[in-house]
mmCIF file of C-alpha atoms in Angstrom:
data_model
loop_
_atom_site.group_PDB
_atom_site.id
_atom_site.type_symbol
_atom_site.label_atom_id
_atom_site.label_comp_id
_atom_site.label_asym_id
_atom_site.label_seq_id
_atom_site.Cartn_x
_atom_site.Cartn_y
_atom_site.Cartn_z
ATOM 1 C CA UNK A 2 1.675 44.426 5.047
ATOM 2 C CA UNK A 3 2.323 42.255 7.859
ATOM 3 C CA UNK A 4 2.168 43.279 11.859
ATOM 4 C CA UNK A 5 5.682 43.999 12.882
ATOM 5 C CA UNK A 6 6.115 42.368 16.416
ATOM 6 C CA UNK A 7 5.672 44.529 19.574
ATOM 7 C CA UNK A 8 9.495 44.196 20.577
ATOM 8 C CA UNK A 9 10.286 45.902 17.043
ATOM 9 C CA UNK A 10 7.636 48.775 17.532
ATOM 10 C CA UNK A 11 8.974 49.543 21.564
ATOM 11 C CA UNK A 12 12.595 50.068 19.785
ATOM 12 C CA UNK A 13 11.158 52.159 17.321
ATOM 13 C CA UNK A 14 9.371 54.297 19.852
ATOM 14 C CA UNK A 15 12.190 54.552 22.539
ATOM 15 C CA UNK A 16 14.631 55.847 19.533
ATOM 16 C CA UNK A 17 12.282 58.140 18.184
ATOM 17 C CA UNK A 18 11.551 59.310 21.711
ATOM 18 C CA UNK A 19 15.858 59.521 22.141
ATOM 19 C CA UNK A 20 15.692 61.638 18.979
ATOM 20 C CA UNK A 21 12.852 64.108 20.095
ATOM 21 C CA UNK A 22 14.292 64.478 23.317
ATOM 22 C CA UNK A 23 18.014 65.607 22.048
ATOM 23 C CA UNK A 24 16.643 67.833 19.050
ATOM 24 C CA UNK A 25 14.836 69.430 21.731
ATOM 25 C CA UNK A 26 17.837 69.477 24.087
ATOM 26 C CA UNK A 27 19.789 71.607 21.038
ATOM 27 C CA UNK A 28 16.377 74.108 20.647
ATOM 28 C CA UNK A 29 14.929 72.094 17.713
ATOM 29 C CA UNK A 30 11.532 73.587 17.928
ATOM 30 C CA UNK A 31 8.046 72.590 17.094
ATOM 31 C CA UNK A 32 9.088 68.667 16.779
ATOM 32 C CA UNK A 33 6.568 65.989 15.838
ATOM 33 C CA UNK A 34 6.560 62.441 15.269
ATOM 34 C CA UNK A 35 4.627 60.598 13.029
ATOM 35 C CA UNK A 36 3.616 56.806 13.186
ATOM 36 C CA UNK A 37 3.449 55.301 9.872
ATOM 37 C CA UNK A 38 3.706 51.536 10.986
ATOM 38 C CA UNK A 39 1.555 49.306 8.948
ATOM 39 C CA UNK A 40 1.175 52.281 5.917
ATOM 40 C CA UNK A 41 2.770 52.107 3.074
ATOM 41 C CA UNK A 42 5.659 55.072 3.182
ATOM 42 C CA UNK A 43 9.582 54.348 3.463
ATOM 43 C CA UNK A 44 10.000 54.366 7.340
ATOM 44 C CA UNK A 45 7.993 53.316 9.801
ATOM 45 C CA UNK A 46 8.750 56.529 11.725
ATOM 46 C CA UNK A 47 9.281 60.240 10.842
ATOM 47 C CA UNK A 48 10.269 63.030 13.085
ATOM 48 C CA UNK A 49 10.155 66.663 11.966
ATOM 49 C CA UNK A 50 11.517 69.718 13.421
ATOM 50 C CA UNK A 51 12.426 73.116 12.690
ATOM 51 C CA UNK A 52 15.994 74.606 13.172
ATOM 52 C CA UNK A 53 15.917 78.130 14.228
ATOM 53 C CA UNK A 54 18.693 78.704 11.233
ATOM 54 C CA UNK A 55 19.941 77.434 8.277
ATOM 55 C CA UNK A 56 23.168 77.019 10.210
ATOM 56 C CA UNK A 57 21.110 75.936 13.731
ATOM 57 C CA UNK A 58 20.408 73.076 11.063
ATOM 58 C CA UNK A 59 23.444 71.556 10.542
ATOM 59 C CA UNK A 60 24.108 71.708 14.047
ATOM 60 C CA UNK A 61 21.094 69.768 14.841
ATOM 61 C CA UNK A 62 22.561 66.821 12.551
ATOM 62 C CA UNK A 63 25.685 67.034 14.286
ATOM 63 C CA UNK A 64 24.813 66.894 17.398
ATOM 64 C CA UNK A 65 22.807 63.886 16.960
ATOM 65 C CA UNK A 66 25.398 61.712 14.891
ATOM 66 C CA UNK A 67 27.174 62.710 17.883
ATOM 67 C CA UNK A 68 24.899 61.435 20.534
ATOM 68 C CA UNK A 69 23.496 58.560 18.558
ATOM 69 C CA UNK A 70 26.423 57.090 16.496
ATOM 70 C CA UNK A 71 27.739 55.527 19.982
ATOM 71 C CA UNK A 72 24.748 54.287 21.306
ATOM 72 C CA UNK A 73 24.667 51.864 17.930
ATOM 73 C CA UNK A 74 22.462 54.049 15.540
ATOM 74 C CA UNK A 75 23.137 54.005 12.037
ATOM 75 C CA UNK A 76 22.583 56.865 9.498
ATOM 76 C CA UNK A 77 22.349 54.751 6.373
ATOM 77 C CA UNK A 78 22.760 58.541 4.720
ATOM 78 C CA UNK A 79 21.537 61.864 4.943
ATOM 79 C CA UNK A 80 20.716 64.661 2.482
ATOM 80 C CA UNK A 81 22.689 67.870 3.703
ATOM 81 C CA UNK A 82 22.980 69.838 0.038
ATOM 82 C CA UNK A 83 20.600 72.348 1.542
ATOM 83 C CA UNK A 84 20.487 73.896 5.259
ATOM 84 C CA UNK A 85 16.590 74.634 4.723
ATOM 85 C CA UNK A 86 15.722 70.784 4.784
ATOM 86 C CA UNK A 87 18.285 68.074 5.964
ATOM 87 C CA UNK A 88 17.250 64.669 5.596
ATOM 88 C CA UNK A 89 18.675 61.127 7.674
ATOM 89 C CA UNK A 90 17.685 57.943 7.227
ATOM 90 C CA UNK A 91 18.190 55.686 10.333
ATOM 91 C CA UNK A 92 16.462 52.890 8.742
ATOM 92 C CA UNK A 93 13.045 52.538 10.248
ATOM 93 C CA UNK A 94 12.962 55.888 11.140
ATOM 94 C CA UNK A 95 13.375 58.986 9.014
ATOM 95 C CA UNK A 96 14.674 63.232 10.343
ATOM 96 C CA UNK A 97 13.358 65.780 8.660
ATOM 97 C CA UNK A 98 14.642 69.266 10.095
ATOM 98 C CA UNK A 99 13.623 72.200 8.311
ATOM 99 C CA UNK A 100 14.065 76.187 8.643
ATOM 100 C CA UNK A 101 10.950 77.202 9.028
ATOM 101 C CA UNK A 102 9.817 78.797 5.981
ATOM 102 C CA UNK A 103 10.908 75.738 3.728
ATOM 103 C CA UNK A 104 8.637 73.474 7.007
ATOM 104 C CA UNK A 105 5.558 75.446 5.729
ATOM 105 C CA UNK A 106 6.432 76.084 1.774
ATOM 106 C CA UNK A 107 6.891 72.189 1.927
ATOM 107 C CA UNK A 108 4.338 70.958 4.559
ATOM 108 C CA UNK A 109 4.933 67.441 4.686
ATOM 109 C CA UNK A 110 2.917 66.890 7.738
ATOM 110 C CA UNK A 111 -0.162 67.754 5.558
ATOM 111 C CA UNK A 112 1.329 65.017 2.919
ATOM 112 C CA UNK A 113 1.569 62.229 6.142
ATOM 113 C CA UNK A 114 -1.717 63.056 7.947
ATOM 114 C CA UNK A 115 -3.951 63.025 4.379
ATOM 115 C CA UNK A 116 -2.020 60.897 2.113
ATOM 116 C CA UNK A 117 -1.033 58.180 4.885
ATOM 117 C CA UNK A 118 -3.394 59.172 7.851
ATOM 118 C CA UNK A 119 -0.184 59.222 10.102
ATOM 119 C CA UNK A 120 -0.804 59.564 13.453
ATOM 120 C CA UNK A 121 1.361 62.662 14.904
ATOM 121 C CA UNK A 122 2.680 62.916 18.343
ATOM 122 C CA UNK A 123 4.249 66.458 19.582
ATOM 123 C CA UNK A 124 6.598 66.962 21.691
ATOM 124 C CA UNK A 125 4.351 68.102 25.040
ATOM 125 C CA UNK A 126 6.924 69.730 27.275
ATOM 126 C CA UNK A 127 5.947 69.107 31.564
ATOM 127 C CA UNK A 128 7.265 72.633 32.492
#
């Protein structure tokens, strides 16, 4: 797979980073981000979090269609038939948000850090 340029990889991280930051605006809790540029996977970027409800979930999708749709992101579609694990596709970068007993029935961070040796960055709070 080829080296994406460094202009392409900044937007990546600034959106993700946009992301993180308004999940954890709306109490999305325990939110990671995984770098899978240059591997193999669907999107260079995934971002997990866990909803503090089923219904918390939905919310969380909401509110960042909300915020994001105007600033020119695109969800190419999203997976919403369950509120235990919501799915959106933004192109490069991929939202999981789970409750969290479906986050560790499902453990897809395991699946990224062995199968694809993602790197994961947490959210570190400065408070």
């Amino acid at each position: 797979m080829a080296k994406k340029n460094t202009n392409t990889q900044t937007n990546i991280a600034k959106r993700a980073d946009k992301i993180r930051d308004l999940l954890d605006s709306k109490k999305g809790e325990n939110i990671a981000i995984y770098d899978l540029e240059d591997k193999d996977y669907i999107a260079q970027c995934v971002i997990i979090a866990t909803a503090l409800a089923g219904k918390h979930s939905f919310a969380l999708l909401d509110f960042l269609r909300s915020e994001l749709k105007p600033l020119g992101e695109v969800f190419y579609s999203t997976d919403e038939e369950s509120e235990d694990w919501i799915i959106a596709d933004l192109g490069e970068i991929m939202v999981h948000i789970f409750t969290e007993n479906t986050r560790k029935r499902f453990n897809l961070e395991e699946f990224l850090e062995n199968y694809f040796q993602a790197r994961r960055y947490d959210l570190h709070k400065s408070n």
